[in-house]
Amino acid sequence: MSPPEHFVVEYAINPWMDTTAPVDTELAVKQWEGLREALVRLGHEVHVLAPEIGLPDMVYAANGAFSVDGVVYGAKFKYPQRSAEADAHRRFYDTLGWRYVMPSETNEGEGDFTYLPAAHGGLVLAGHGFRTEVAAHAEAQEALGRPVVSLRLVDPRMYHLDVALQPLDDANVVYYPGAFSESSRRVLAQLFPDAVVATEEDALAFGLNLVSDGRNVVLNSEATGLAARLREAGYVPVPVELSELKKGGGSVKCCIAELRA
Ligand code: ARG
């Protein structure tokens, strides 16, 4: 039997998704639980967004919104299969009492936005090229009152910014240059001369889809090369196994929305 058409469409736009490879649900939940436990062990407070029937990609919580200074710029998903997720996130931020700005432009939250509080006084980095529209970058800047630097993604395997670049601390990043246009590479080199530069192998192991607290870097256990490079740079890699989540095209960062009060 061939898969339903909407899965085929999604597969075409996310080269990581192989809908013919069955997911071991029990193992997927166990791995997700391992990620949650790793974060709690490191001292983080973790809220869990309740899953909703009919929204199988909700586990990739990074895509539902983007917050800075307690203000939330809402997501507007590119594909209809995920569009209802944005409202679940909005209701969550309502319970925190945070101001929520409804988007007009297509954007996939922290999939394509990230924030560095100590870089140049507070800088948003934003990706476009596959999912998020560049017009959303300007909209986010108006919503959040922070400068937004637009970066163009050019490799379809790195379809979101968060599989190509992540902050390592308040002012520095790790990224794979090959994911970006030549001009965007120049922008990144100018802004982050001390960045940790990742290889294509690191990116393909989903190593860049990491979450760092400035010291501990939680990353996919397959990314052993990147873990070694991070250790050399003075960070503490915390590997977690997320092989089942990778089948859906996501890893550590994709599963986590950061709450920036
Ligand atoms: N299947 C999901 C999609 O293609 C994966 C999203 C991964 N999330 C992320 N933040 N990159 O939309």
mmCIF file of C-alpha atoms and ligand atoms in Angstrom:
data_model
loop_
_atom_site.group_PDB
_atom_site.id
_atom_site.type_symbol
_atom_site.label_atom_id
_atom_site.label_comp_id
_atom_site.label_asym_id
_atom_site.label_seq_id
_atom_site.Cartn_x
_atom_site.Cartn_y
_atom_site.Cartn_z
ATOM 1 C CA MET A 1 0.000 0.000 0.000
ATOM 2 C CA SER A 2 1.348 3.445 -0.821
ATOM 3 C CA PRO A 3 1.396 6.054 1.953
ATOM 4 C CA PRO A 4 -1.274 8.780 2.014
ATOM 5 C CA GLU A 5 -0.487 11.651 -0.298
ATOM 6 C CA HIS A 6 0.130 14.263 2.393
ATOM 7 C CA PHE A 7 2.940 12.130 3.796
ATOM 8 C CA VAL A 8 4.472 11.917 0.359
ATOM 9 C CA VAL A 9 4.357 15.711 0.099
ATOM 10 C CA GLU A 10 5.972 16.112 3.488
ATOM 11 C CA TYR A 11 8.616 13.526 2.672
ATOM 12 C CA ALA A 12 9.554 15.489 -0.429
ATOM 13 C CA ILE A 13 10.141 18.648 1.578
ATOM 14 C CA ASN A 14 11.914 16.965 4.494
ATOM 15 C CA PRO A 15 14.506 14.607 3.034
ATOM 16 C CA TRP A 16 15.026 13.002 6.449
ATOM 17 C CA MET A 17 11.531 11.619 6.620
ATOM 18 C CA ASP A 18 11.217 8.102 5.341
ATOM 19 C CA THR A 19 7.593 7.160 5.881
ATOM 20 C CA THR A 20 8.318 3.608 4.790
ATOM 21 C CA ALA A 21 10.617 3.141 7.821
ATOM 22 C CA PRO A 22 8.237 2.268 10.657
ATOM 23 C CA VAL A 23 8.764 4.092 13.943
ATOM 24 C CA ASP A 24 9.093 1.964 17.057
ATOM 25 C CA THR A 25 6.645 3.992 19.143
ATOM 26 C CA GLU A 26 7.666 2.462 22.451
ATOM 27 C CA LEU A 27 11.333 3.197 21.794
ATOM 28 C CA ALA A 28 10.512 6.703 20.523
ATOM 29 C CA VAL A 29 8.697 7.518 23.767
ATOM 30 C CA LYS A 30 11.544 6.025 25.795
ATOM 31 C CA GLN A 31 14.092 8.127 23.937
ATOM 32 C CA TRP A 32 11.994 11.271 24.351
ATOM 33 C CA GLU A 33 11.723 10.468 28.087
ATOM 34 C CA GLY A 34 15.541 10.158 28.147
ATOM 35 C CA LEU A 35 15.848 13.641 26.667
ATOM 36 C CA ARG A 36 13.450 15.059 29.243
ATOM 37 C CA GLU A 37 15.367 13.373 32.068
ATOM 38 C CA ALA A 38 18.694 14.700 30.755
ATOM 39 C CA LEU A 39 17.330 18.256 30.864
ATOM 40 C CA VAL A 40 15.926 17.819 34.378
ATOM 41 C CA ARG A 41 19.224 16.327 35.555
ATOM 42 C CA LEU A 42 20.996 19.428 34.280
ATOM 43 C CA GLY A 43 18.682 21.530 36.446
ATOM 44 C CA HIS A 44 16.216 22.807 33.865
ATOM 45 C CA GLU A 45 12.515 23.203 34.468
ATOM 46 C CA VAL A 46 10.618 21.259 31.802
ATOM 47 C CA HIS A 47 6.977 21.872 30.917
ATOM 48 C CA VAL A 48 5.375 19.216 28.755
ATOM 49 C CA LEU A 49 2.949 20.290 26.054
ATOM 50 C CA ALA A 50 0.153 17.719 25.921
ATOM 51 C CA PRO A 51 0.013 15.841 22.608
ATOM 52 C CA GLU A 52 -3.122 16.154 20.512
ATOM 53 C CA ILE A 53 -4.750 13.493 18.383
ATOM 54 C CA GLY A 54 -4.248 14.115 14.675
ATOM 55 C CA LEU A 55 -1.024 16.114 15.174
ATOM 56 C CA PRO A 56 1.781 13.538 14.898
ATOM 57 C CA ASP A 57 4.574 16.113 14.509
ATOM 58 C CA MET A 58 3.743 17.890 17.772
ATOM 59 C CA VAL A 59 6.735 16.210 19.414
ATOM 60 C CA TYR A 60 8.856 18.723 17.481
ATOM 61 C CA ALA A 61 7.889 21.448 19.916
ATOM 62 C CA ALA A 62 10.515 23.898 18.656
ATOM 63 C CA ASN A 63 8.377 24.802 15.682
ATOM 64 C CA GLY A 64 5.318 26.131 17.518
ATOM 65 C CA ALA A 65 6.519 29.625 18.498
ATOM 66 C CA PHE A 66 9.556 31.797 19.247
ATOM 67 C CA SER A 67 9.869 33.841 22.427
ATOM 68 C CA VAL A 68 12.239 36.639 23.502
ATOM 69 C CA ASP A 69 11.943 38.785 26.657
ATOM 70 C CA GLY A 70 8.642 37.104 27.533
ATOM 71 C CA VAL A 71 7.075 38.096 24.210
ATOM 72 C CA VAL A 72 5.965 35.311 21.890
ATOM 73 C CA TYR A 73 6.027 35.539 18.124
ATOM 74 C CA GLY A 74 3.600 32.831 17.009
ATOM 75 C CA ALA A 75 4.240 30.247 14.317
ATOM 76 C CA LYS A 76 2.373 29.863 11.056
ATOM 77 C CA PHE A 77 3.284 26.493 9.571
ATOM 78 C CA LYS A 78 4.091 26.069 5.913
ATOM 79 C CA TYR A 79 2.188 22.796 5.562
ATOM 80 C CA PRO A 80 -1.432 22.239 6.623
ATOM 81 C CA GLN A 81 -0.594 18.953 8.391
ATOM 82 C CA ARG A 82 1.021 20.962 11.182
ATOM 83 C CA SER A 83 -0.926 24.231 11.181
ATOM 84 C CA ALA A 84 -3.115 23.398 14.208
ATOM 85 C CA GLU A 85 -0.023 22.987 16.382
ATOM 86 C CA ALA A 86 0.438 26.772 16.551
ATOM 87 C CA ASP A 87 -2.789 27.185 18.500
ATOM 88 C CA ALA A 88 -1.769 24.554 21.075
ATOM 89 C CA HIS A 89 1.405 26.550 21.695
ATOM 90 C CA ARG A 90 -0.536 29.816 21.910
ATOM 91 C CA ARG A 91 -2.781 28.350 24.615
ATOM 92 C CA PHE A 92 0.307 27.229 26.547
ATOM 93 C CA TYR A 93 1.830 30.732 26.498
ATOM 94 C CA ASP A 94 -1.535 32.134 27.614
ATOM 95 C CA THR A 95 -1.256 30.046 30.783
ATOM 96 C CA LEU A 96 2.118 31.743 31.443
ATOM 97 C CA GLY A 97 0.545 35.158 30.843
ATOM 98 C CA TRP A 98 3.053 36.030 28.119
ATOM 99 C CA ARG A 99 2.158 38.466 25.357
ATOM 100 C CA TYR A 100 1.468 36.579 22.148
ATOM 101 C CA VAL A 101 1.860 38.195 18.732
ATOM 102 C CA MET A 102 -0.188 36.478 16.033
ATOM 103 C CA PRO A 103 1.859 36.115 12.831
ATOM 104 C CA SER A 104 0.683 36.964 9.324
ATOM 105 C CA GLU A 105 3.755 35.501 7.667
ATOM 106 C CA THR A 106 4.711 31.841 7.334
ATOM 107 C CA ASN A 107 7.315 30.889 9.932
ATOM 108 C CA GLU A 108 8.163 27.743 11.892
ATOM 109 C CA GLY A 109 9.127 29.216 15.257
ATOM 110 C CA GLU A 110 12.415 28.115 16.732
ATOM 111 C CA GLY A 111 12.944 25.845 13.763
ATOM 112 C CA ASP A 112 14.083 28.979 11.949
ATOM 113 C CA PHE A 113 14.663 31.522 14.733
ATOM 114 C CA THR A 114 17.174 31.639 17.529
ATOM 115 C CA TYR A 115 18.376 34.294 19.974
ATOM 116 C CA LEU A 116 21.732 35.293 21.474
ATOM 117 C CA PRO A 117 21.191 37.683 24.407
ATOM 118 C CA ALA A 118 24.830 38.778 24.675
ATOM 119 C CA ALA A 119 25.750 39.000 20.995
ATOM 120 C CA HIS A 120 25.748 42.609 19.854
ATOM 121 C CA GLY A 121 23.328 43.548 22.654
ATOM 122 C CA GLY A 122 20.769 40.853 21.817
ATOM 123 C CA LEU A 123 20.501 39.379 18.354
ATOM 124 C CA VAL A 124 17.923 37.196 16.638
ATOM 125 C CA LEU A 125 19.215 34.914 13.878
ATOM 126 C CA ALA A 126 16.624 33.767 11.370
ATOM 127 C CA GLY A 127 16.668 31.262 8.521
ATOM 128 C CA HIS A 128 14.724 31.285 5.260
ATOM 129 C CA GLY A 129 14.782 29.360 2.041
ATOM 130 C CA PHE A 130 12.692 26.273 2.780
ATOM 131 C CA ARG A 131 10.010 26.823 5.429
ATOM 132 C CA THR A 132 10.001 30.327 6.924
ATOM 133 C CA GLU A 133 9.320 33.265 4.590
ATOM 134 C CA VAL A 134 11.828 36.098 4.715
ATOM 135 C CA ALA A 135 8.912 38.512 5.349
ATOM 136 C CA ALA A 136 8.472 36.792 8.722
ATOM 137 C CA HIS A 137 11.935 38.000 9.722
ATOM 138 C CA ALA A 138 10.806 41.625 9.464
ATOM 139 C CA GLU A 139 7.562 40.764 11.234
ATOM 140 C CA ALA A 140 9.499 39.125 14.084
ATOM 141 C CA GLN A 141 11.716 42.183 14.419
ATOM 142 C CA GLU A 142 8.641 44.399 14.795
ATOM 143 C CA ALA A 143 7.034 41.954 17.250
ATOM 144 C CA LEU A 144 10.106 41.482 19.428
ATOM 145 C CA GLY A 145 12.009 44.762 19.110
ATOM 146 C CA ARG A 146 15.299 42.983 18.572
ATOM 147 C CA PRO A 147 17.440 43.086 15.449
ATOM 148 C CA VAL A 148 16.878 40.098 13.210
ATOM 149 C CA VAL A 149 19.662 38.875 10.944
ATOM 150 C CA SER A 150 18.366 37.000 7.896
ATOM 151 C CA LEU A 151 20.329 33.971 6.790
ATOM 152 C CA ARG A 152 19.571 32.062 3.614
ATOM 153 C CA LEU A 153 19.582 28.280 3.774
ATOM 154 C CA VAL A 154 20.572 26.585 0.527
ATOM 155 C CA ASP A 155 20.936 22.851 1.290
ATOM 156 C CA PRO A 156 17.560 21.045 1.409
ATOM 157 C CA ARG A 157 18.966 18.575 3.933
ATOM 158 C CA MET A 158 19.226 21.504 6.355
ATOM 159 C CA TYR A 159 15.684 22.708 5.791
ATOM 160 C CA HIS A 160 15.452 24.591 9.102
ATOM 161 C CA LEU A 161 18.013 26.886 10.730
ATOM 162 C CA ASP A 162 18.023 24.654 13.818
ATOM 163 C CA VAL A 163 19.647 21.762 11.958
ATOM 164 C CA ALA A 164 22.443 24.037 10.671
ATOM 165 C CA LEU A 165 23.250 26.433 13.539
ATOM 166 C CA GLN A 166 22.694 26.662 17.284
ATOM 167 C CA PRO A 167 23.892 28.955 20.066
ATOM 168 C CA LEU A 168 26.489 27.420 22.384
ATOM 169 C CA ASP A 169 26.232 30.214 24.921
ATOM 170 C CA ASP A 170 24.816 33.748 25.139
ATOM 171 C CA ALA A 171 27.173 35.085 22.490
ATOM 172 C CA ASN A 172 28.613 32.265 20.385
ATOM 173 C CA VAL A 173 27.325 29.674 17.944
ATOM 174 C CA VAL A 174 28.225 26.418 16.250
ATOM 175 C CA TYR A 175 27.254 26.067 12.592
ATOM 176 C CA TYR A 176 27.815 24.179 9.371
ATOM 177 C CA PRO A 177 28.784 26.763 6.718
ATOM 178 C CA GLY A 178 27.694 24.568 3.777
ATOM 179 C CA ALA A 179 24.043 24.993 4.796
ATOM 180 C CA PHE A 180 24.153 28.732 4.014
ATOM 181 C CA SER A 181 24.462 30.902 0.937
ATOM 182 C CA GLU A 182 27.864 32.429 0.332
ATOM 183 C CA SER A 183 26.686 35.862 1.493
ATOM 184 C CA SER A 184 25.102 34.447 4.635
ATOM 185 C CA ARG A 185 28.349 32.625 5.367
ATOM 186 C CA ARG A 186 30.131 35.972 5.180
ATOM 187 C CA VAL A 187 27.592 37.491 7.589
ATOM 188 C CA LEU A 188 28.096 34.643 10.059
ATOM 189 C CA ALA A 189 31.903 34.913 9.841
ATOM 190 C CA GLN A 190 31.637 38.647 10.572
ATOM 191 C CA LEU A 191 29.244 38.248 13.523
ATOM 192 C CA PHE A 192 30.851 35.163 15.058
ATOM 193 C CA PRO A 193 34.598 35.069 14.397
ATOM 194 C CA ASP A 194 35.039 32.568 17.257
ATOM 195 C CA ALA A 195 32.269 30.179 16.217
ATOM 196 C CA VAL A 196 32.773 26.441 16.399
ATOM 197 C CA VAL A 197 32.666 25.343 12.775
ATOM 198 C CA ALA A 198 30.967 22.010 12.141
ATOM 199 C CA THR A 199 31.498 19.588 9.264
ATOM 200 C CA GLU A 200 28.988 18.138 6.837
ATOM 201 C CA GLU A 201 29.258 14.854 8.732
ATOM 202 C CA ASP A 202 28.290 16.624 11.987
ATOM 203 C CA ALA A 203 25.284 18.182 10.261
ATOM 204 C CA LEU A 204 24.155 14.907 8.712
ATOM 205 C CA ALA A 205 24.385 13.194 12.113
ATOM 206 C CA PHE A 206 21.918 15.893 13.283
ATOM 207 C CA GLY A 207 24.619 17.058 15.685
ATOM 208 C CA LEU A 208 23.816 20.730 15.213
ATOM 209 C CA ASN A 209 20.248 20.202 16.377
ATOM 210 C CA LEU A 210 21.497 20.678 19.932
ATOM 211 C CA VAL A 211 20.600 22.588 23.067
ATOM 212 C CA SER A 212 23.284 24.222 25.180
ATOM 213 C CA ASP A 213 23.066 25.941 28.569
ATOM 214 C CA GLY A 214 26.421 27.631 28.015
ATOM 215 C CA ARG A 215 28.393 24.702 29.370
ATOM 216 C CA ASN A 216 26.492 21.436 28.883
ATOM 217 C CA VAL A 217 25.584 20.691 25.296
ATOM 218 C CA VAL A 218 22.801 18.144 24.842
ATOM 219 C CA LEU A 219 23.179 16.558 21.421
ATOM 220 C CA ASN A 220 22.315 13.516 19.355
ATOM 221 C CA SER A 221 24.554 10.568 20.346
ATOM 222 C CA GLU A 222 25.334 9.797 16.681
ATOM 223 C CA ALA A 223 27.268 13.068 16.442
ATOM 224 C CA THR A 224 30.476 11.787 18.002
ATOM 225 C CA GLY A 225 32.755 13.985 15.876
ATOM 226 C CA LEU A 226 30.971 17.147 16.912
ATOM 227 C CA ALA A 227 30.945 16.026 20.550
ATOM 228 C CA ALA A 228 34.754 15.741 20.409
ATOM 229 C CA ARG A 229 35.091 19.179 18.804
ATOM 230 C CA LEU A 230 32.845 20.723 21.462
ATOM 231 C CA ARG A 231 34.829 19.111 24.251
ATOM 232 C CA GLU A 232 37.997 20.586 22.741
ATOM 233 C CA ALA A 233 36.332 23.989 22.728
ATOM 234 C CA GLY A 234 35.653 23.684 26.480
ATOM 235 C CA TYR A 235 32.041 22.482 26.493
ATOM 236 C CA VAL A 236 30.610 19.347 28.094
ATOM 237 C CA PRO A 237 28.771 17.213 25.534
ATOM 238 C CA VAL A 238 25.736 15.349 26.882
ATOM 239 C CA PRO A 239 24.788 12.736 24.266
ATOM 240 C CA VAL A 240 21.218 11.458 24.078
ATOM 241 C CA GLU A 241 19.886 8.742 21.801
ATOM 242 C CA LEU A 242 17.074 9.922 19.546
ATOM 243 C CA SER A 243 17.274 7.581 16.550
ATOM 244 C CA GLU A 244 13.489 7.100 16.382
ATOM 245 C CA LEU A 245 12.872 10.864 16.401
ATOM 246 C CA LYS A 246 15.342 11.282 13.558
ATOM 247 C CA LYS A 247 13.034 9.228 11.349
ATOM 248 C CA GLY A 248 10.573 12.122 11.591
ATOM 249 C CA GLY A 249 13.281 14.604 10.644
ATOM 250 C CA GLY A 250 14.166 15.991 14.062
ATOM 251 C CA SER A 251 16.510 15.592 17.022
ATOM 252 C CA VAL A 252 17.257 17.278 20.364
ATOM 253 C CA LYS A 253 16.534 20.919 19.537
ATOM 254 C CA CYS A 254 13.454 20.100 17.451
ATOM 255 C CA CYS A 255 11.839 18.564 20.535
ATOM 256 C CA ILE A 256 12.454 21.623 22.728
ATOM 257 C CA ALA A 257 10.968 25.108 22.754
ATOM 258 C CA GLU A 258 13.016 27.447 24.901
ATOM 259 C CA LEU A 259 11.086 29.815 27.160
ATOM 260 C CA ARG A 260 12.924 33.143 27.172
ATOM 261 C CA ALA A 261 11.352 35.218 29.910
HETATM 262 N N1 ARG B 1 8.622 16.306 10.464
HETATM 263 C C1 ARG B 1 8.858 17.624 10.940
HETATM 264 C C2 ARG B 1 8.757 18.598 9.773
HETATM 265 O O1 ARG B 1 9.232 18.263 8.715
HETATM 266 C C3 ARG B 1 10.187 17.733 11.611
HETATM 267 C C4 ARG B 1 10.377 19.043 12.292
HETATM 268 C C5 ARG B 1 11.662 19.111 13.022
HETATM 269 N N2 ARG B 1 11.756 20.284 13.827
HETATM 270 C C6 ARG B 1 12.731 21.183 13.773
HETATM 271 N N3 ARG B 1 12.721 22.128 14.650
HETATM 272 N N4 ARG B 1 13.643 21.188 12.826
HETATM 273 O O2 ARG B 1 8.190 19.645 9.915
#
